[in-house]
CSV table of C-alpha atoms in Angstrom, one decimal:
chain,number,residue,atom,x,y,z
R,1,MET,CA,0.0,0.0,0.0
R,2,TRP,CA,2.8,2.4,0.9
R,3,SER,CA,4.5,1.8,-2.5
R,4,TYR,CA,1.2,2.6,-4.2
R,5,ILE,CA,0.8,5.8,-2.2
R,6,ILE,CA,4.3,6.9,-3.1
R,7,ARG,CA,3.8,6.1,-6.8
R,8,ARG,CA,0.6,8.1,-6.8
R,9,LEU,CA,2.3,11.0,-5.0
R,10,ILE,CA,5.1,11.0,-7.6
R,11,TYR,CA,2.4,10.8,-10.4
R,12,TYR,CA,0.6,13.9,-9.0
R,13,ILE,CA,3.7,16.0,-8.5
R,14,PRO,CA,3.7,17.3,-12.1
R,15,VAL,CA,-0.1,17.9,-11.8
R,16,TYR,CA,0.4,19.9,-8.7
R,17,LEU,CA,3.3,21.9,-10.2
R,18,GLY,CA,1.1,22.6,-13.2
R,19,VAL,CA,-1.8,23.8,-11.0
R,20,ILE,CA,0.6,26.2,-9.1
R,21,LEU,CA,2.1,27.5,-12.3
R,22,MET,CA,-1.4,28.2,-13.8
R,23,VAL,CA,-2.6,29.9,-10.6
R,24,MET,CA,0.4,32.1,-10.4
R,25,ALA,CA,0.2,33.0,-14.1
R,26,ILE,CA,-3.5,33.9,-13.8
R,27,LEU,CA,-2.9,36.0,-10.7
R,28,ARG,CA,-0.3,38.0,-12.7
R,29,ILE,CA,-2.4,38.7,-15.8
R,30,GLN,CA,-3.1,42.1,-14.3
R,31,ASP,CA,-0.5,43.7,-12.1
R,32,PRO,CA,-1.5,42.6,-8.5
R,33,VAL,CA,0.4,45.5,-6.9
R,34,ALA,CA,-1.3,48.1,-9.0
R,35,ILE,CA,-4.7,46.6,-8.3
R,36,HIS,CA,-4.0,46.5,-4.6
R,37,LEU,CA,-2.7,50.0,-4.3
R,38,GLY,CA,-5.5,51.5,-6.4
R,39,LYS,CA,-5.8,53.8,-9.3
R,40,ASN,CA,-4.2,56.7,-7.5
R,41,ALA,CA,-0.9,54.9,-6.9
R,42,THR,CA,2.1,56.5,-8.6
R,43,PRO,CA,4.5,54.4,-10.9
R,44,GLU,CA,7.3,55.1,-8.4
R,45,LYS,CA,5.2,53.6,-5.5
R,46,ILE,CA,4.2,50.6,-7.6
R,47,ALA,CA,7.8,50.0,-8.5
R,48,VAL,CA,9.0,50.3,-4.8
R,49,THR,CA,6.2,47.9,-3.6
R,50,LYS,CA,7.0,45.4,-6.3
R,51,LYS,CA,10.6,45.3,-5.2
R,52,ALA,CA,9.6,45.0,-1.6
R,53,PHE,CA,7.4,42.0,-2.3
R,54,GLY,CA,9.8,40.4,-4.8
R,55,LEU,CA,7.4,40.8,-7.7
R,56,ASP,CA,10.0,42.6,-9.8
R,57,LYS,CA,11.9,39.4,-10.4
R,58,PRO,CA,11.3,37.1,-13.4
R,59,PHE,CA,8.3,34.9,-13.3
R,60,ILE,CA,10.3,31.7,-13.2
R,61,THR,CA,12.2,33.0,-10.2
R,62,GLN,CA,9.0,33.9,-8.4
R,63,TYR,CA,7.7,30.4,-9.2
R,64,ALA,CA,10.7,28.6,-7.9
R,65,THR,CA,10.7,30.8,-4.7
R,66,PHE,CA,7.1,30.0,-4.0
R,67,LEU,CA,7.6,26.3,-4.6
R,68,LYS,CA,10.5,26.3,-2.1
R,69,LYS,CA,8.3,27.9,0.5
R,70,LEU,CA,5.6,25.3,-0.1
R,71,VAL,CA,8.1,22.4,0.2
R,72,THR,CA,9.5,23.8,3.4
R,73,PHE,CA,6.0,24.8,4.7
R,74,ASP,CA,7.2,28.4,4.9
R,75,PHE,CA,4.1,30.5,5.2
R,76,THR,CA,5.7,33.5,6.8
R,77,GLU,CA,4.8,35.9,4.0
R,78,GLN,CA,2.7,38.8,5.4
R,79,SER,CA,-0.8,39.6,4.2
R,80,TRP,CA,-1.1,42.8,2.2
R,81,ASP,CA,-4.4,43.6,3.8
R,82,PHE,CA,-3.3,42.9,7.4
R,83,PRO,CA,0.3,44.1,7.7
R,84,GLY,CA,2.2,42.1,10.4
R,85,VAL,CA,-0.1,39.1,10.0
R,86,THR,CA,1.5,36.1,8.2
R,87,VAL,CA,-0.4,33.8,5.8
R,88,GLY,CA,0.4,30.8,8.0
R,89,SER,CA,-1.2,32.4,11.1
R,90,MET,CA,-4.3,33.2,9.0
R,91,ILE,CA,-4.5,29.5,7.9
R,92,ARG,CA,-4.0,28.2,11.4
R,93,ARG,CA,-6.5,30.6,12.9
R,94,SER,CA,-9.2,29.8,10.3
R,95,ILE,CA,-9.0,26.0,10.2
R,96,VAL,CA,-10.8,25.3,13.6
R,97,PRO,CA,-13.8,27.6,12.8
R,98,SER,CA,-14.2,25.9,9.5
R,99,LEU,CA,-14.0,22.4,11.0
R,100,SER,CA,-16.4,23.3,13.7
R,101,ILE,CA,-19.1,23.6,11.0
R,102,THR,CA,-18.1,21.1,8.3
R,103,VAL,CA,-17.1,18.1,10.4
R,104,PRO,CA,-20.4,17.8,12.3
R,105,ALA,CA,-22.3,18.7,9.2
R,106,LEU,CA,-20.6,15.9,7.2
R,107,ILE,CA,-21.1,13.3,9.8
R,108,LEU,CA,-24.8,14.1,10.4
R,109,THR,CA,-25.5,14.4,6.6
R,110,THR,CA,-23.8,11.1,5.8
R,111,ILE,CA,-25.6,9.1,8.6
R,112,LEU,CA,-29.0,10.6,8.0
R,113,SER,CA,-28.8,10.4,4.2
R,114,ILE,CA,-27.8,6.8,4.2
R,115,CYS,CA,-30.5,5.9,6.6
R,116,VAL,CA,-33.2,7.8,4.7
R,117,GLY,CA,-31.9,6.4,1.3
R,118,MET,CA,-32.1,2.9,2.6
R,119,ILE,CA,-35.6,3.4,4.1
R,120,SER,CA,-36.7,4.9,0.8
R,121,ALA,CA,-35.2,2.0,-1.2
R,122,TYR,CA,-36.7,-0.5,1.2
R,123,PHE,CA,-40.2,0.9,0.7
R,124,ARG,CA,-39.6,1.6,-3.0
R,125,GLY,CA,-42.7,2.8,-4.8
R,126,ARG,CA,-44.8,3.2,-1.6
R,127,THR,CA,-46.1,6.3,0.0
R,128,ILE,CA,-43.2,6.7,2.4
R,129,ASP,CA,-40.7,6.4,-0.5
R,130,LYS,CA,-42.5,9.1,-2.5
R,131,THR,CA,-42.7,11.3,0.5
R,132,LEU,CA,-39.0,11.1,1.4
R,133,VAL,CA,-38.0,11.7,-2.3
R,134,PHE,CA,-40.4,14.7,-2.4
R,135,PHE,CA,-38.8,16.3,0.6
R,136,ALA,CA,-35.3,15.5,-0.6
R,137,VAL,CA,-36.0,17.2,-4.0
R,138,LEU,CA,-37.7,20.1,-2.2
R,139,GLY,CA,-34.6,20.5,0.1
R,140,MET,CA,-32.2,20.6,-2.9
R,141,CYS,CA,-34.4,23.0,-4.9
R,142,ILE,CA,-34.4,25.8,-2.4
R,143,SER,CA,-31.4,28.0,-2.3
R,144,VAL,CA,-29.1,27.9,0.8
R,145,LEU,CA,-29.6,31.7,1.1
R,146,VAL,CA,-33.3,31.1,1.8
R,147,TYR,CA,-32.5,28.6,4.6
R,148,ILE,CA,-30.0,31.1,6.0
R,149,ILE,CA,-32.5,33.9,6.1
R,150,LEU,CA,-35.3,31.8,7.5
R,151,GLY,CA,-32.9,30.2,10.1
R,152,GLN,CA,-31.6,33.6,11.2
R,153,TYR,CA,-35.0,35.0,11.5
R,154,PHE,CA,-37.0,32.2,13.0
R,155,GLY,CA,-34.2,30.3,14.8
R,156,ALA,CA,-32.3,33.3,16.2
R,157,TYR,CA,-34.0,36.7,16.0
R,158,LEU,CA,-37.6,35.6,16.6
R,159,ILE,CA,-36.7,33.4,19.6
R,160,TYR,CA,-34.7,36.1,21.1
R,161,LYS,CA,-37.5,38.6,20.6
R,162,GLU,CA,-40.2,36.4,22.1
R,163,THR,CA,-38.2,34.9,25.0
R,164,GLY,CA,-35.4,37.3,25.6
R,165,HIS,CA,-33.0,34.4,25.4
R,166,GLU,CA,-30.5,34.2,22.5
R,167,LEU,CA,-30.6,30.5,21.7
R,168,PHE,CA,-28.6,30.8,18.4
R,169,ALA,CA,-26.3,33.7,17.4
R,170,ILE,CA,-27.2,35.5,14.2
R,171,GLN,CA,-23.5,36.3,13.6
R,172,GLY,CA,-20.2,35.8,15.4
R,173,TYR,CA,-18.0,33.1,16.7
R,174,GLU,CA,-16.3,32.2,20.0
R,175,PRO,CA,-13.7,29.4,20.3
R,176,GLY,CA,-14.5,26.7,22.8
R,177,LEU,CA,-16.8,23.7,23.1
R,178,GLN,CA,-19.1,25.5,25.5
R,179,TYR,CA,-19.9,28.1,22.8
R,180,TRP,CA,-20.2,25.6,19.9
R,181,ALA,CA,-24.0,25.1,20.0
R,182,HIS,CA,-24.7,28.9,20.3
R,183,TYR,CA,-22.6,29.9,17.3
R,184,CYS,CA,-22.3,26.8,15.1
R,185,LEU,CA,-25.4,24.6,15.6
R,186,LEU,CA,-27.7,26.7,13.4
R,187,PRO,CA,-25.2,26.8,10.5
R,188,VAL,CA,-24.7,23.0,10.9
R,189,MET,CA,-28.4,22.3,10.7
R,190,ILE,CA,-28.8,24.5,7.6
R,191,SER,CA,-25.9,22.7,6.0
R,192,VAL,CA,-27.4,19.3,6.8
R,193,ILE,CA,-30.8,20.3,5.4
R,194,VAL,CA,-29.3,21.5,2.1
R,195,ALA,CA,-26.9,18.6,1.6
R,196,MET,CA,-29.4,15.9,2.5
R,197,GLY,CA,-31.4,16.6,-0.6
R,198,TYR,CA,-28.5,15.7,-2.9
R,199,ASP,CA,-27.1,12.9,-0.8
R,200,THR,CA,-30.4,11.2,-0.1
R,201,ARG,CA,-31.3,10.9,-3.8
R,202,PHE,CA,-27.8,9.6,-4.5
R,203,TYR,CA,-27.8,7.0,-1.8
R,204,ARG,CA,-31.3,5.9,-2.7
R,205,ALA,CA,-30.2,5.4,-6.3
R,206,VAL,CA,-27.3,3.4,-5.1
R,207,MET,CA,-29.4,1.1,-2.9
R,208,VAL,CA,-32.0,0.6,-5.7
R,209,GLU,CA,-29.3,-0.4,-8.1
R,210,GLU,CA,-27.9,-2.8,-5.6
R,211,THR,CA,-31.2,-4.6,-5.2
R,212,GLY,CA,-30.8,-6.0,-8.7
R,213,ARG,CA,-27.4,-7.6,-8.0
R,214,ASP,CA,-26.9,-11.4,-8.1
R,215,TYR,CA,-25.9,-11.6,-4.4
R,216,ILE,CA,-29.2,-10.0,-3.4
R,217,LYS,CA,-31.1,-12.6,-5.4
R,218,THR,CA,-29.0,-15.4,-4.0
R,219,ALA,CA,-29.6,-14.2,-0.4
R,220,ARG,CA,-33.3,-13.9,-1.0
R,221,ALA,CA,-33.3,-17.4,-2.5
R,222,LYS,CA,-31.7,-18.8,0.6
R,223,GLY,CA,-34.5,-17.4,2.7
R,224,VAL,CA,-32.8,-14.3,4.1
R,225,THR,CA,-35.4,-11.7,5.0
R,226,LYS,CA,-35.6,-8.5,2.9
R,227,ARG,CA,-34.8,-6.4,5.9
R,228,LYS,CA,-31.6,-8.2,6.7
R,229,VAL,CA,-30.6,-8.1,3.0
R,230,MET,CA,-31.2,-4.4,2.8
R,231,PHE,CA,-29.7,-3.3,6.0
R,232,VAL,CA,-26.8,-5.8,6.4
R,233,HIS,CA,-25.6,-7.3,3.1
R,234,MET,CA,-26.4,-4.5,0.8
R,235,LEU,CA,-24.9,-1.8,3.0
R,236,LYS,CA,-21.5,-3.5,3.0
R,237,ASN,CA,-21.5,-3.9,-0.8
R,238,ALA,CA,-22.6,-0.2,-1.3
R,239,MET,CA,-19.5,1.1,0.5
R,240,ILE,CA,-17.7,2.1,-2.7
R,241,PRO,CA,-20.2,4.8,-3.8
R,242,ILE,CA,-20.6,5.9,-0.2
R,243,VAL,CA,-16.9,6.3,0.2
R,244,THR,CA,-16.8,8.2,-3.1
R,245,GLN,CA,-19.5,10.6,-2.0
R,246,VAL,CA,-17.9,11.3,1.3
R,247,MET,CA,-14.4,11.8,-0.1
R,248,ILE,CA,-15.7,14.3,-2.7
R,249,THR,CA,-16.8,16.4,0.3
R,250,LEU,CA,-13.7,15.9,2.3
R,251,PRO,CA,-11.6,18.8,0.9
R,252,PHE,CA,-14.4,21.2,1.8
R,253,LEU,CA,-14.0,20.2,5.4
R,254,ILE,CA,-10.9,22.4,5.4
R,255,THR,CA,-12.0,25.0,2.9
R,256,GLY,CA,-15.2,25.5,4.8
R,257,SER,CA,-18.6,26.5,3.7
R,258,ILE,CA,-18.1,29.9,2.2
R,259,VAL,CA,-21.7,31.1,2.1
R,260,LEU,CA,-22.4,30.0,5.7
R,261,GLU,CA,-19.2,31.5,7.0
R,262,MET,CA,-19.9,34.8,5.2
R,263,TYR,CA,-23.5,35.2,6.4
R,264,PHE,CA,-22.9,34.0,10.0
R,265,GLY,CA,-19.6,35.9,10.4
R,266,ILE,CA,-17.6,32.7,11.2
R,267,PRO,CA,-13.9,33.3,10.6
R,268,GLY,CA,-13.2,30.1,8.7
R,269,MET,CA,-11.0,29.5,5.6
R,270,GLY,CA,-13.8,30.1,3.1
R,271,ARG,CA,-14.5,33.5,4.6
R,272,ALA,CA,-10.8,34.3,4.8
R,273,LEU,CA,-10.4,33.5,1.1
R,274,ILE,CA,-13.4,35.6,0.0
R,275,MET,CA,-12.2,38.5,2.0
R,276,ALA,CA,-8.7,38.2,0.5
R,277,VAL,CA,-10.2,38.1,-3.0
R,278,ASN,CA,-12.2,41.3,-2.3
R,279,ALA,CA,-9.2,43.0,-0.8
R,280,LYS,CA,-6.9,41.9,-3.6
R,281,ASP,CA,-4.7,40.3,-0.9
R,282,PHE,CA,-2.3,38.6,-3.3
R,283,PRO,CA,-0.2,36.4,-0.9
R,284,VAL,CA,-3.2,35.0,0.9
R,285,ILE,CA,-5.0,34.1,-2.4
R,286,GLN,CA,-1.9,32.4,-3.7
R,287,ALA,CA,-1.1,30.4,-0.5
R,288,PHE,CA,-4.7,29.4,0.1
R,289,THR,CA,-5.1,28.2,-3.5
R,290,ALA,CA,-2.0,26.1,-3.2
R,291,VAL,CA,-3.2,24.5,0.0
R,292,PHE,CA,-6.6,23.7,-1.5
R,293,ALA,CA,-5.0,22.1,-4.5
R,294,ALA,CA,-2.9,19.9,-2.3
R,295,LEU,CA,-5.9,18.9,-0.3
R,296,PHE,CA,-7.8,17.7,-3.4
R,297,ILE,CA,-4.8,15.6,-4.6
R,298,VAL,CA,-4.4,14.0,-1.1
R,299,THR,CA,-8.2,13.3,-1.2
R,300,ILE,CA,-7.9,11.5,-4.6
R,301,ILE,CA,-5.1,9.2,-3.3
R,302,LEU,CA,-6.9,8.6,0.0
R,303,THR,CA,-10.0,7.6,-1.9
R,304,ASP,CA,-8.2,4.9,-3.8
R,305,VAL,CA,-6.7,3.5,-0.6
R,306,LEU,CA,-10.1,3.4,1.1
R,307,TYR,CA,-11.5,1.5,-1.9
R,308,ALA,CA,-9.1,-1.3,-1.2
R,309,LEU,CA,-9.8,-1.3,2.5
R,310,VAL,CA,-13.6,-1.5,2.2
R,311,ASP,CA,-13.7,-3.9,-0.8
R,312,PRO,CA,-11.2,-6.9,-0.7
R,313,ARG,CA,-11.8,-7.4,-4.4
R,314,ILE,CA,-9.9,-4.2,-5.2
R,315,ARG,CA,-6.1,-4.4,-5.3
R,316,LEU,CA,-3.8,-1.4,-5.3
R,317,SER,CA,-1.3,-1.7,-8.2
């Protein structure tokens, strides 16, 4: 397995280098220093700022310097929008708030969606199946902004207005487990409601497809009850698409939910990236993009490894 992982890492090194090259080239289509300083900046000030940030050097030199920083995990470059604050400190500071939302949301969404999908497949064609599919489609058809507005009004503002007790915060974040429910539970519930619409339909389709497999027919012919076939045998054999669906979501555990973080004022990585884009904060955008690209590559490799772990028929080669 380790030899396979090493081979895959070597295979993806050129891909990662190409992604970094393309990102750096795109960020330099327009002069990042001139954009950051604004239209009133003089050519002399632009030239001095470029020299201070090392952007006056040839592109290949800048590329090599940035790769060296990535390899050595050197994220000491300072933010343009927040002088004195390093990119590394911004990444470290924003990871925990993002994980506070995304990890519980992923766990709850996966468990609930699999259960609902299996129940829907078990009662396929019946009223309960049609009802569950209806609410799943309804959940995915409504914009997340609608859920955010309704959640903030009915779940936070209205409760506070009627009871005088702030059950959920409309905006803000405080570190610590004792504050998690107050600041993060409402965004997590909204994330679960939105994601369950997509995941439930996917898992239902997977379970329905599995019902036509030969092993299901064999088990039924041996007298195994439909309930045991559905909730024991079939779940084990459906792990490949389940792993795929979960791993697709995994990189976003770190990047965070941009929309939820923006509207709830949670200082996660998604919000930090959007603020950096709006502020034309060049070092932050460049570093965050490189980190995100690395996360996606690691996720792809980890997915292949998990395939072999959950299905003995798959061999890593």
